[in-house]
PDB file of C-alpha atoms in Angstrom:
ATOM      1  CA  UNK A   1      -4.449  14.203 -24.362  1.00 80.00           C
ATOM      2  CA  UNK A   2      -0.834  13.883 -23.247  1.00 87.00           C
ATOM      3  CA  UNK A   3       1.759  11.141 -23.528  1.00 89.00           C
ATOM      4  CA  UNK A   4       5.367  10.933 -22.395  1.00 88.00           C
ATOM      5  CA  UNK A   5       7.788  10.193 -25.201  1.00 87.00           C
ATOM      6  CA  UNK A   6      11.182   8.622 -24.590  1.00 85.00           C
ATOM      7  CA  UNK A   7      13.941   8.157 -27.122  1.00 85.00           C
ATOM      8  CA  UNK A   8      16.090   5.070 -26.533  1.00 85.00           C
ATOM      9  CA  UNK A   9      14.427   4.164 -23.207  1.00 89.00           C
ATOM     10  CA  UNK A  10      16.057   1.541 -21.031  1.00 92.00           C
ATOM     11  CA  UNK A  11      14.008  -1.535 -20.003  1.00 92.00           C
ATOM     12  CA  UNK A  12      13.143  -0.027 -16.596  1.00 93.00           C
ATOM     13  CA  UNK A  13      11.484   2.959 -18.276  1.00 93.00           C
ATOM     14  CA  UNK A  14       9.634   0.736 -20.765  1.00 94.00           C
ATOM     15  CA  UNK A  15       8.346  -1.463 -17.946  1.00 96.00           C
ATOM     16  CA  UNK A  16       7.234   1.546 -15.921  1.00 96.00           C
ATOM     17  CA  UNK A  17       5.350   2.918 -18.929  1.00 96.00           C
ATOM     18  CA  UNK A  18       3.555  -0.441 -19.296  1.00 96.00           C
ATOM     19  CA  UNK A  19       2.563  -0.237 -15.625  1.00 97.00           C
ATOM     20  CA  UNK A  20       1.257   3.279 -16.246  1.00 97.00           C
ATOM     21  CA  UNK A  21      -0.906   2.061 -19.143  1.00 96.00           C
ATOM     22  CA  UNK A  22      -2.382  -0.617 -16.856  1.00 97.00           C
ATOM     23  CA  UNK A  23      -2.956   2.004 -14.169  1.00 98.00           C
ATOM     24  CA  UNK A  24      -4.771   4.230 -16.668  1.00 96.00           C
ATOM     25  CA  UNK A  25      -7.120   1.348 -17.543  1.00 95.00           C
ATOM     26  CA  UNK A  26      -7.821   0.673 -13.848  1.00 96.00           C
ATOM     27  CA  UNK A  27      -8.700   4.331 -13.331  1.00 96.00           C
ATOM     28  CA  UNK A  28     -10.975   4.401 -16.370  1.00 94.00           C
ATOM     29  CA  UNK A  29     -12.773   1.287 -15.109  1.00 93.00           C
ATOM     30  CA  UNK A  30     -14.050   3.138 -12.022  1.00 94.00           C
ATOM     31  CA  UNK A  31     -14.962   6.384 -13.774  1.00 95.00           C
ATOM     32  CA  UNK A  32     -18.639   5.469 -14.011  1.00 92.00           C
ATOM     33  CA  UNK A  33     -21.896   7.249 -13.246  1.00 93.00           C
ATOM     34  CA  UNK A  34     -22.802   6.768  -9.587  1.00 93.00           C
ATOM     35  CA  UNK A  35     -19.267   5.996  -8.382  1.00 94.00           C
ATOM     36  CA  UNK A  36     -17.516   8.397  -6.030  1.00 97.00           C
ATOM     37  CA  UNK A  37     -14.678  10.457  -7.477  1.00 97.00           C
ATOM     38  CA  UNK A  38     -12.348   9.128  -4.793  1.00 97.00           C
ATOM     39  CA  UNK A  39     -12.699   5.640  -6.327  1.00 97.00           C
ATOM     40  CA  UNK A  40     -10.185   6.679  -8.988  1.00 98.00           C
ATOM     41  CA  UNK A  41      -7.415   7.452  -6.499  1.00 98.00           C
ATOM     42  CA  UNK A  42      -8.339   4.426  -4.373  1.00 98.00           C
ATOM     43  CA  UNK A  43      -8.194   2.092  -7.394  1.00 98.00           C
ATOM     44  CA  UNK A  44      -4.851   3.558  -8.411  1.00 98.00           C
ATOM     45  CA  UNK A  45      -3.334   3.212  -4.954  1.00 98.00           C
ATOM     46  CA  UNK A  46      -4.688  -0.309  -4.564  1.00 98.00           C
ATOM     47  CA  UNK A  47      -3.317  -1.439  -7.932  1.00 98.00           C
ATOM     48  CA  UNK A  48       0.118   0.071  -7.331  1.00 98.00           C
ATOM     49  CA  UNK A  49       0.287  -1.209  -3.724  1.00 97.00           C
ATOM     50  CA  UNK A  50      -0.503  -4.759  -4.824  1.00 97.00           C
ATOM     51  CA  UNK A  51       1.442  -4.996  -8.073  1.00 95.00           C
ATOM     52  CA  UNK A  52       4.228  -2.393  -7.928  1.00 97.00           C
ATOM     53  CA  UNK A  53       4.726  -1.118  -4.354  1.00 97.00           C
ATOM     54  CA  UNK A  54       8.079   0.442  -5.284  1.00 96.00           C
ATOM     55  CA  UNK A  55       6.153   3.035  -7.349  1.00 97.00           C
ATOM     56  CA  UNK A  56       3.629   4.008  -4.663  1.00 97.00           C
ATOM     57  CA  UNK A  57       5.704   6.960  -3.431  1.00 97.00           C
ATOM     58  CA  UNK A  58       5.931   8.266  -7.010  1.00 97.00           C
ATOM     59  CA  UNK A  59       2.149   8.402  -7.527  1.00 97.00           C
ATOM     60  CA  UNK A  60       0.681  11.914  -7.188  1.00 96.00           C
ATOM     61  CA  UNK A  61      -2.127  12.628  -4.707  1.00 95.00           C
ATOM     62  CA  UNK A  62      -4.438  13.934  -7.434  1.00 97.00           C
ATOM     63  CA  UNK A  63      -5.122  12.055 -10.674  1.00 98.00           C
ATOM     64  CA  UNK A  64      -7.026  14.740 -12.502  1.00 96.00           C
ATOM     65  CA  UNK A  65     -10.009  17.030 -12.257  1.00 96.00           C
ATOM     66  CA  UNK A  66     -13.399  17.906 -13.663  1.00 95.00           C
ATOM     67  CA  UNK A  67     -13.716  20.284 -16.584  1.00 92.00           C
ATOM     68  CA  UNK A  68     -16.619  22.691 -16.392  1.00 82.00           C
ATOM     69  CA  UNK A  69     -17.189  26.394 -16.015  1.00 75.00           C
ATOM     70  CA  UNK A  70     -13.655  26.556 -14.661  1.00 75.00           C
ATOM     71  CA  UNK A  71     -10.781  24.705 -16.293  1.00 79.00           C
ATOM     72  CA  UNK A  72     -10.124  22.878 -13.010  1.00 81.00           C
ATOM     73  CA  UNK A  73     -13.291  22.516 -10.978  1.00 84.00           C
ATOM     74  CA  UNK A  74     -12.262  22.604  -7.306  1.00 84.00           C
ATOM     75  CA  UNK A  75     -15.142  20.333  -6.241  1.00 90.00           C
ATOM     76  CA  UNK A  76     -14.260  17.702  -8.848  1.00 95.00           C
ATOM     77  CA  UNK A  77     -10.633  16.844  -8.054  1.00 96.00           C
ATOM     78  CA  UNK A  78      -9.812  13.147  -8.509  1.00 97.00           C
ATOM     79  CA  UNK A  79      -8.197  12.472  -5.131  1.00 97.00           C
ATOM     80  CA  UNK A  80      -8.768  10.062  -2.246  1.00 96.00           C
ATOM     81  CA  UNK A  81     -10.837  12.558  -0.238  1.00 96.00           C
ATOM     82  CA  UNK A  82     -13.539  13.514  -2.759  1.00 97.00           C
ATOM     83  CA  UNK A  83     -16.959  11.955  -1.977  1.00 97.00           C
ATOM     84  CA  UNK A  84     -18.766  13.585  -4.927  1.00 97.00           C
ATOM     85  CA  UNK A  85     -20.313  11.255  -7.507  1.00 96.00           C
ATOM     86  CA  UNK A  86     -19.673  10.850 -11.205  1.00 95.00           C
ATOM     87  CA  UNK A  87     -22.757  11.767 -13.215  1.00 94.00           C
ATOM     88  CA  UNK A  88     -23.638  11.389 -16.898  1.00 93.00           C
ATOM     89  CA  UNK A  89     -22.121  13.985 -19.222  1.00 91.00           C
ATOM     90  CA  UNK A  90     -19.462  15.108 -16.758  1.00 93.00           C
ATOM     91  CA  UNK A  91     -16.088  15.674 -18.409  1.00 93.00           C
ATOM     92  CA  UNK A  92     -12.776  15.036 -16.665  1.00 94.00           C
ATOM     93  CA  UNK A  93      -9.098  15.324 -17.335  1.00 94.00           C
ATOM     94  CA  UNK A  94      -7.611  12.023 -16.136  1.00 96.00           C
ATOM     95  CA  UNK A  95      -3.896  12.516 -15.572  1.00 97.00           C
ATOM     96  CA  UNK A  96      -1.971   9.499 -14.331  1.00 97.00           C
ATOM     97  CA  UNK A  97       1.753   9.493 -13.883  1.00 97.00           C
ATOM     98  CA  UNK A  98       4.735   8.762 -11.734  1.00 98.00           C
ATOM     99  CA  UNK A  99       7.115  11.453 -10.539  1.00 97.00           C
ATOM    100  CA  UNK A 100      10.808  11.320  -9.638  1.00 97.00           C
ATOM    101  CA  UNK A 101      11.315   7.604 -10.204  1.00 96.00           C
ATOM    102  CA  UNK A 102      14.918   6.693  -9.373  1.00 95.00           C
ATOM    103  CA  UNK A 103      16.790   5.230 -12.322  1.00 92.00           C
ATOM    104  CA  UNK A 104      18.890   2.242 -11.317  1.00 87.00           C
ATOM    105  CA  UNK A 105      22.642   2.685 -11.880  1.00 88.00           C
ATOM    106  CA  UNK A 106      22.790  -0.574 -13.857  1.00 87.00           C
ATOM    107  CA  UNK A 107      20.111   0.753 -16.200  1.00 86.00           C
ATOM    108  CA  UNK A 108      22.000   4.023 -16.661  1.00 85.00           C
ATOM    109  CA  UNK A 109      25.206   2.159 -17.525  1.00 85.00           C
ATOM    110  CA  UNK A 110      23.461   0.280 -20.341  1.00 81.00           C
ATOM    111  CA  UNK A 111      21.638   3.383 -21.638  1.00 85.00           C
ATOM    112  CA  UNK A 112      22.336   5.286 -24.795  1.00 83.00           C
ATOM    113  CA  UNK A 113      22.290   9.038 -25.303  1.00 83.00           C
ATOM    114  CA  UNK A 114      20.999  11.471 -22.730  1.00 82.00           C
ATOM    115  CA  UNK A 115      19.318   8.763 -20.628  1.00 84.00           C
ATOM    116  CA  UNK A 116      22.756   8.086 -19.115  1.00 85.00           C
ATOM    117  CA  UNK A 117      22.650  11.510 -17.472  1.00 86.00           C
ATOM    118  CA  UNK A 118      19.350  10.884 -15.684  1.00 88.00           C
ATOM    119  CA  UNK A 119      19.162  10.009 -12.021  1.00 91.00           C
ATOM    120  CA  UNK A 120      15.348  10.228 -11.945  1.00 94.00           C
ATOM    121  CA  UNK A 121      12.573  10.353 -14.497  1.00 94.00           C
ATOM    122  CA  UNK A 122       8.834  11.049 -14.613  1.00 95.00           C
ATOM    123  CA  UNK A 123       6.109   9.853 -16.955  1.00 96.00           C
ATOM    124  CA  UNK A 124       2.557  11.035 -17.632  1.00 97.00           C
ATOM    125  CA  UNK A 125      -0.526   9.981 -19.555  1.00 96.00           C
ATOM    126  CA  UNK A 126      -3.540  12.316 -19.670  1.00 95.00           C
ATOM    127  CA  UNK A 127      -6.902  11.982 -21.403  1.00 93.00           C
ATOM    128  CA  UNK A 128     -10.185  13.839 -21.557  1.00 92.00           C
ATOM    129  CA  UNK A 129     -12.966  11.507 -20.440  1.00 93.00           C
ATOM    130  CA  UNK A 130     -16.743  11.898 -20.633  1.00 93.00           C
ATOM    131  CA  UNK A 131     -18.965   9.922 -18.271  1.00 93.00           C
ATOM    132  CA  UNK A 132     -21.886   8.283 -20.068  1.00 87.00           C
ATOM    133  CA  UNK A 133     -25.398   7.588 -18.743  1.00 80.00           C
ATOM    134  CA  UNK A 134     -25.149   3.807 -19.089  1.00 74.00           C
ATOM    135  CA  UNK A 135     -22.030   3.622 -16.910  1.00 55.00           C
ATOM    136  CA  UNK A 136     -19.857   3.452 -19.997  1.00 55.00           C
ATOM    137  CA  UNK A 137     -16.929   5.696 -20.630  1.00 61.00           C
ATOM    138  CA  UNK A 138     -16.122   7.527 -23.798  1.00 60.00           C
ATOM    139  CA  UNK A 139     -12.419   8.268 -23.698  1.00 62.00           C
ATOM    140  CA  UNK A 140     -12.051  11.361 -25.843  1.00 61.00           C
ATOM    141  CA  UNK A 141      -8.267  11.059 -25.915  1.00 54.00           C
ATOM    142  CA  UNK A 142      -7.870   7.868 -27.929  1.00 50.00           C
TER     143      UNK A 142
END
């Protein structure tokens, strides 16, 4: 489990974190037995394209990976090209985030502390997720 922590965030950062929480929920909704792994990246891209297109370029190509015999199973990467299916009892690291988001000059001017020095910022939320047989998800991170 991973969370980004900000001290004295400006409204832009708070709003972006709220978007990220919504994105996490959208990704979890498609992590179900029988769905293709690429559905996670497709759901993420669709949500961001429709609701927050300014963040689309900040979304990484991969949103996590399967945990198995190897820490990062090469055949179980959560990207838009993976046709493999989720199956019961599979365990994944879901890692959603935005990278190198430009911080608006007006936001920097109103910021306190070290946020004033930022020109860009990144945020991340990661959880360990187990796929259940009844198409339900047990999110081991919360």
